CSV table of C-alpha atoms in Angstrom, one decimal:
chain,number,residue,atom,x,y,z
A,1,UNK,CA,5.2,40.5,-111.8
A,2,UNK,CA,1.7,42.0,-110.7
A,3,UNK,CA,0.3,43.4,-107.4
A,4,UNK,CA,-2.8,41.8,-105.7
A,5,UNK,CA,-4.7,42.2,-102.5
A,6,UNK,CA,-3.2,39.6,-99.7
A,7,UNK,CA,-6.0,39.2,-97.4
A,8,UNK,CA,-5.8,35.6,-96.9
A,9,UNK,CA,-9.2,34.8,-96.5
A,10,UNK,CA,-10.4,36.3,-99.4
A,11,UNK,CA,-11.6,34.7,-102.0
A,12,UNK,CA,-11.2,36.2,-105.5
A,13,UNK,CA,-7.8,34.3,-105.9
A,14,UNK,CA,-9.9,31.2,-105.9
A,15,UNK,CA,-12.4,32.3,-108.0
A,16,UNK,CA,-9.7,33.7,-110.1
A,17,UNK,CA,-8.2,30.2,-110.7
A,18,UNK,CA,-11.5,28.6,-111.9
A,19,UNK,CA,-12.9,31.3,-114.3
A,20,UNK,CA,-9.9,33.5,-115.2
A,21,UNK,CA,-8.7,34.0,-118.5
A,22,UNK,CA,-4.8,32.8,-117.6
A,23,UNK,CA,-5.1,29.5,-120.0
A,24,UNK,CA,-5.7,31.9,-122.9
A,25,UNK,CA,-1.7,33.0,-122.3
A,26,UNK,CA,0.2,30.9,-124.8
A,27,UNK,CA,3.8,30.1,-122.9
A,28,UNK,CA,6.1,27.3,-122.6
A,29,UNK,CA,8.8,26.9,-119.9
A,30,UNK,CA,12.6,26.6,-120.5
A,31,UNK,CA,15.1,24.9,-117.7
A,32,UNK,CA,18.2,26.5,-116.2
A,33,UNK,CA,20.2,24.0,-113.9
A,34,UNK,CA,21.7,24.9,-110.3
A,35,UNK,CA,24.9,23.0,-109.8
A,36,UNK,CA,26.2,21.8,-106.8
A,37,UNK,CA,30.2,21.8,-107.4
A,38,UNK,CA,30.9,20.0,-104.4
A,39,UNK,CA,29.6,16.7,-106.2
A,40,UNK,CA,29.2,18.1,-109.7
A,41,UNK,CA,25.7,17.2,-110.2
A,42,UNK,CA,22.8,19.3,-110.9
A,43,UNK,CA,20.9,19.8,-107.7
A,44,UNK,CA,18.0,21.6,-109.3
A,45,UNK,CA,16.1,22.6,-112.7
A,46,UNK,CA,14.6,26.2,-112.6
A,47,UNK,CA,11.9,26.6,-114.7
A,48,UNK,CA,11.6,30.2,-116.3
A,49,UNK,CA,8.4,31.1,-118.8
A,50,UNK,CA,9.3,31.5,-122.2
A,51,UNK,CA,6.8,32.6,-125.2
A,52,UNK,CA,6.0,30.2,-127.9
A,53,UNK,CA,9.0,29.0,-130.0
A,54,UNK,CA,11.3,30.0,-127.0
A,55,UNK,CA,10.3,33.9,-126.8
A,56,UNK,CA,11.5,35.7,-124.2
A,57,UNK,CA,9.2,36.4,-121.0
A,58,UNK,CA,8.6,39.9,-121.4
A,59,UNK,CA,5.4,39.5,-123.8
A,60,UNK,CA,4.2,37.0,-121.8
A,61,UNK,CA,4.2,38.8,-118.4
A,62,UNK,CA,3.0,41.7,-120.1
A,63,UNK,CA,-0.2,39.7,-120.6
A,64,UNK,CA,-1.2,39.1,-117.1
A,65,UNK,CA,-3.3,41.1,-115.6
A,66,UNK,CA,-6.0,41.4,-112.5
A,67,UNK,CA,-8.3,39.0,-114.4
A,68,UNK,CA,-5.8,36.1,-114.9
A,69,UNK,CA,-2.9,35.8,-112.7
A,70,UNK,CA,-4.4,33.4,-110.5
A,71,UNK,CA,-4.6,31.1,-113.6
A,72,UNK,CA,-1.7,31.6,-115.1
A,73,UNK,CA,0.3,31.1,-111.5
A,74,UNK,CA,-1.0,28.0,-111.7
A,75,UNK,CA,-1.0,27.1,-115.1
A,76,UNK,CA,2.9,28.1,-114.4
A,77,UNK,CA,3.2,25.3,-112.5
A,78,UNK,CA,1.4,22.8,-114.0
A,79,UNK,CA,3.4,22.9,-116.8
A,80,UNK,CA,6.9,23.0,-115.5
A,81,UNK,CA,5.8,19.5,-113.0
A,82,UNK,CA,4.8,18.3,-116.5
A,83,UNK,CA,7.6,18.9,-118.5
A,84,UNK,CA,9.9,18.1,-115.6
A,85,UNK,CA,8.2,14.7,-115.2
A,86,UNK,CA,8.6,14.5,-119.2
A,87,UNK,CA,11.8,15.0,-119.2
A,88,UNK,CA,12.9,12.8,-116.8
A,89,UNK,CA,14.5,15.2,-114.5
A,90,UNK,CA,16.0,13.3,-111.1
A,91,UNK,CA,17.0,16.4,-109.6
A,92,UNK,CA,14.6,19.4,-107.9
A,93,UNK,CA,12.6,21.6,-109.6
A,94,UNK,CA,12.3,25.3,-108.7
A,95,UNK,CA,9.2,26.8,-109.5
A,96,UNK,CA,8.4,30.4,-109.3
A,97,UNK,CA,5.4,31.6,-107.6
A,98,UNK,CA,3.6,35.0,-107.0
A,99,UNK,CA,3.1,35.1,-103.4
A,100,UNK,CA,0.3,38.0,-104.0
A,101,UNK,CA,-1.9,35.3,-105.9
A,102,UNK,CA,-1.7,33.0,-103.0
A,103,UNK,CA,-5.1,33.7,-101.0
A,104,UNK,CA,-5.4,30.2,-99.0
A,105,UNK,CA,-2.2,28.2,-99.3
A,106,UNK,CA,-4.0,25.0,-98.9
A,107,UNK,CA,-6.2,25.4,-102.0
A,108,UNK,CA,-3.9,27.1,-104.3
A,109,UNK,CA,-1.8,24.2,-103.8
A,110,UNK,CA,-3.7,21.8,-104.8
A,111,UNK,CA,-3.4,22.2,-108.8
A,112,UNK,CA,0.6,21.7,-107.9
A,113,UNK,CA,-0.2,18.6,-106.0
A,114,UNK,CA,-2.7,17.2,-108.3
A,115,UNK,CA,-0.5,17.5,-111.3
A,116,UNK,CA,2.9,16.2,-109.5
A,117,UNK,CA,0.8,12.8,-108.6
A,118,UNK,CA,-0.2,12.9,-112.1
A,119,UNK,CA,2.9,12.6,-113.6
A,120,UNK,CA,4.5,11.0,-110.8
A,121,UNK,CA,7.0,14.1,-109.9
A,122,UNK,CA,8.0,14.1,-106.0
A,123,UNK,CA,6.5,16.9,-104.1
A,124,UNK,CA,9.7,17.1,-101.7
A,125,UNK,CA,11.2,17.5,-104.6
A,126,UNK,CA,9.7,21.0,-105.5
A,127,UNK,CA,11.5,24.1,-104.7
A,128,UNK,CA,8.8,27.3,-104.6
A,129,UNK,CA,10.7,30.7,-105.5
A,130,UNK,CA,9.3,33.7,-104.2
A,131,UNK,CA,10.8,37.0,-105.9
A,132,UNK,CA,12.0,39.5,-103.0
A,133,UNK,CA,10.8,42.0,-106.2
A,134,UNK,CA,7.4,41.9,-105.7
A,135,UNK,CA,6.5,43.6,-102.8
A,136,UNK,CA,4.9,41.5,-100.3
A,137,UNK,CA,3.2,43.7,-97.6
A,138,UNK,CA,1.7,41.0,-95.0
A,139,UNK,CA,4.9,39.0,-94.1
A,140,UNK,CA,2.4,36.9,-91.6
A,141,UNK,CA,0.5,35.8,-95.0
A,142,UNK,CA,3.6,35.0,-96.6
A,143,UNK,CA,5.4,32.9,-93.7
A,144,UNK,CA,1.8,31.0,-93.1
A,145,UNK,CA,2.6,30.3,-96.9
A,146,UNK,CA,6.2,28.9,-96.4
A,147,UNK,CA,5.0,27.1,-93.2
A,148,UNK,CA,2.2,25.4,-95.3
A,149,UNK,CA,4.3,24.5,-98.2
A,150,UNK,CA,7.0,22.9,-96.0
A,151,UNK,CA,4.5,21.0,-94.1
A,152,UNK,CA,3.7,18.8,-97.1
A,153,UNK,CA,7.2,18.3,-98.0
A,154,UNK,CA,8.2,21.1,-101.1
A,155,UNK,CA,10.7,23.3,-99.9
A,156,UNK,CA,11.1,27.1,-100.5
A,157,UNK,CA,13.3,30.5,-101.9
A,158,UNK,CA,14.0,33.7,-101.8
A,159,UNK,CA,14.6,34.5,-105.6
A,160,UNK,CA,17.0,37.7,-106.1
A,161,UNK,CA,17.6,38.5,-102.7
A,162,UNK,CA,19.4,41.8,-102.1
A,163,UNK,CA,17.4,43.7,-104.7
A,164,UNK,CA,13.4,44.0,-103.5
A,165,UNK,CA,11.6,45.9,-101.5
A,166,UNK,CA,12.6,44.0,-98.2
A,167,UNK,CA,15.5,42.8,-97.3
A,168,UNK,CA,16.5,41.7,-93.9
A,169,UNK,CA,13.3,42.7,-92.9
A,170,UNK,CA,11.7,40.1,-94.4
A,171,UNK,CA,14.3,37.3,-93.6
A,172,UNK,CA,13.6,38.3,-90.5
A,173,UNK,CA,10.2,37.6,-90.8
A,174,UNK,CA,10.3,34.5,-92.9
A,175,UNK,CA,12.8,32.0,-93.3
A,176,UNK,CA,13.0,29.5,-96.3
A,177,UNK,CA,15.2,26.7,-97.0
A,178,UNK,CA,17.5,28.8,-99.7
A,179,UNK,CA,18.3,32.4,-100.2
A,180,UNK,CA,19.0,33.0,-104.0
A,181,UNK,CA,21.4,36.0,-104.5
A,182,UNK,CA,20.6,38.6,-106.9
A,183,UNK,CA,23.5,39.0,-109.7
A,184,UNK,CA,24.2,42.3,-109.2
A,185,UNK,CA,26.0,41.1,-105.6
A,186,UNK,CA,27.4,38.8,-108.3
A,187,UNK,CA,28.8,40.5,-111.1
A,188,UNK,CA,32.6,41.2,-111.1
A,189,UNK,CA,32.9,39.8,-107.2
A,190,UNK,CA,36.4,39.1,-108.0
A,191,UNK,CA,37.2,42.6,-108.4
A,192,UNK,CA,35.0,44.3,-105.8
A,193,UNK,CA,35.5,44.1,-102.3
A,194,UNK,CA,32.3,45.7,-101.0
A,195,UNK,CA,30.3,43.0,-103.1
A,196,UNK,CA,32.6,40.2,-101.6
A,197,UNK,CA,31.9,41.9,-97.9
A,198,UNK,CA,27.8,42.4,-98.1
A,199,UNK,CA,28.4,38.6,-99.7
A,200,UNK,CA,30.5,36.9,-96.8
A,201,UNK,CA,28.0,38.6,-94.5
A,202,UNK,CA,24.8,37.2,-95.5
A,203,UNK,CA,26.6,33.6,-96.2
A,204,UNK,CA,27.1,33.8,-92.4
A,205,UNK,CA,23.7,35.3,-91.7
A,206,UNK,CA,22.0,32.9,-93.4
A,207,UNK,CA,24.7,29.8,-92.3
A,208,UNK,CA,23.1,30.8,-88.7
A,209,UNK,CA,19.9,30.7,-90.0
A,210,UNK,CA,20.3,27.1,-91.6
A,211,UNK,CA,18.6,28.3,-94.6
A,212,UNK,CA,21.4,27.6,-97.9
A,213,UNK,CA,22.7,30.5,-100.6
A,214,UNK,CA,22.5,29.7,-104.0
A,215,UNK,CA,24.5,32.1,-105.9
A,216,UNK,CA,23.0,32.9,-109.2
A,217,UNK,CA,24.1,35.0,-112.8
A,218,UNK,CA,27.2,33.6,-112.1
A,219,UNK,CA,29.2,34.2,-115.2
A,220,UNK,CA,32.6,34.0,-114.9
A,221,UNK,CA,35.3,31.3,-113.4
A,222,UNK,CA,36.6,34.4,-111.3
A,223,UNK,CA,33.4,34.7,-109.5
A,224,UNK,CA,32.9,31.4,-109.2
A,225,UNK,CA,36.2,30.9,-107.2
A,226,UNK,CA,35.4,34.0,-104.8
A,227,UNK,CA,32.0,32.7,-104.4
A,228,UNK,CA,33.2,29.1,-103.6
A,229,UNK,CA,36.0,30.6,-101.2
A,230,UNK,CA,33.4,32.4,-99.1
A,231,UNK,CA,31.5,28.9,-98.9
A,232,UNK,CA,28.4,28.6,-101.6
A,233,UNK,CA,28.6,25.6,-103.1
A,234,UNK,CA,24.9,25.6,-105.3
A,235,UNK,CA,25.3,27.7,-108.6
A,236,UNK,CA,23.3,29.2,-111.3
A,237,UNK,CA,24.2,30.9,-114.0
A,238,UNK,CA,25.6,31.3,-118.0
A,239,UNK,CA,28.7,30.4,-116.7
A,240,UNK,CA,27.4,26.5,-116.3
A,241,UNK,CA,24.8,26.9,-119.1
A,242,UNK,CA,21.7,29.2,-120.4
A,243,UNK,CA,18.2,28.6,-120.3
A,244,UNK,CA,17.3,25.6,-122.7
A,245,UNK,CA,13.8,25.7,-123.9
A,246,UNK,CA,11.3,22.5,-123.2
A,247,UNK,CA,14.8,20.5,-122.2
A,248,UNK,CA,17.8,20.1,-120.4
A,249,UNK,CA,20.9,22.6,-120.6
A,250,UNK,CA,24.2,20.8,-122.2
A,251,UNK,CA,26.7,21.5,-119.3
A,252,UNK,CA,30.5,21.1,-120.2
A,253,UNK,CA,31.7,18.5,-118.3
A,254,UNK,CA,34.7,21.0,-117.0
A,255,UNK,CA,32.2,23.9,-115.6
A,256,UNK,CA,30.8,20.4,-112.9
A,257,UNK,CA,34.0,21.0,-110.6
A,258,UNK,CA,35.9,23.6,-109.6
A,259,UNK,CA,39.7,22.6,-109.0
A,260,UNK,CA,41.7,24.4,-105.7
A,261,UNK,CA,43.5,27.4,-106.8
């Protein structure tokens, strides 16, 4: 998204969240559901920014800027506890968050917590996404970030891992509950033994780091079988269902399991 100092005990972030401009961004949020195949459920709702009447995110993001995006991080959340808690989800909620408008975990919390006890949405069942994208330059800020959040119960991602600016390095660093890989590992898995390799390789990595892989973009039944032999068993992706907008996606009933071959 956007760039930000990440001293963590400055305060601009806070001010940022009290007079910034972020509520004047008019978004909504649509759901995307993570299945677990081993007991065809949904394990988890993603909630992805949308424009209003179901826009894409492109012109909203393009909208935030150095005078709102401590807002609008929070307004992000807010809204997808609210709608969550509207729509009567029983399964986690994955959140996005922008770990460069994070100044003091404790405080820029709080809006989060405020607004799940509200609504009566359970906090350990919040998953925070952080995207391996945005470059993240103080990985001690960012694990005192994780450490925080899983000290009151949410848990915590690694959104596209495998295409940022980090990499290893920074699962070395900081170790969440789930790794999220990017779909271009993804894509065509079936048919590419170098992506089935680097694939195989951080499933074990991250098996002897007891944090859990969620594949996502999966799109076809192909890589959803390579993917499942290799030992994921959470999924995102068209494959199961798109993004549906203020509600939850209609998954075919056949997409919940995965037979043996």
């Amino acid at each position: 998204m956007t760039k930000g100092s990440k001293t963590t005990g400055d305060t601009r972030g806070c001010a940022g969240c009290a007079t910034g401009s972020g509520h004047d961004i008019d978004f909504t949020v649509a759901f995307q559901p993570i299945i677990d195949i081993t007991t065809g459920t949904v394990f988890a709702q993603e909630a992805l920014v949308r424009g209003p009447g179901g826009s894409g995110a492109r012109g909203v993001l393009a909208q935030v800027n150095d005078g709102n995006r401590y807002r609008f991080d929070q307004n992000c959340r807010v809204k997808a506890v609210e709608w969550a808690a509207r729509l009567g989800f029983d399964s986690h909620l994955s959140i996005n968050f922008m770990p460069n408008a994070v100044y003091q975990p404790e405080r820029c919390i709080q809006t989060t917590l405020e607004a799940a006890h509200r609504v009566g949405f359970p906090v350990e069942r919040i998953i925070l996404e952080f995207n391996e994208g945005e470059q993240v330059l103080d990985h001690q800020h960012l694990r005192n970030i994780i450490d925080h959040y899983q000290a009151i119960g949410m848990k915590t991602a690694i959104d596209d891992f495998g295409a940022g600016f980090s990499g290893l390095n920074l699962l070395a660093d900081v170790q969440p509950d789930y790794v999220k890989l990017d779909m271009a590992l993804i894509r065509a898995i079936d048919s590419s033994r170098a992506r089935r390799a680097i694939v195989d390789g951080v499933m074990r990595m991250c098996q002897a780091l007891d944090i859990t892989v969620i594949a996502e973009g999966v799109e076809t039944e192909g890589e959803l079988r390579v993917l499942r032999d290799i030992g994921i068993h959470l999924f995102q992706g068209w494959y199961f269902a798109a993004a549906a907008v203020e509600a939850a996606a209609s998954i075919p009933l056949d997409r919940l399991r995965i037979t043996p071959h």
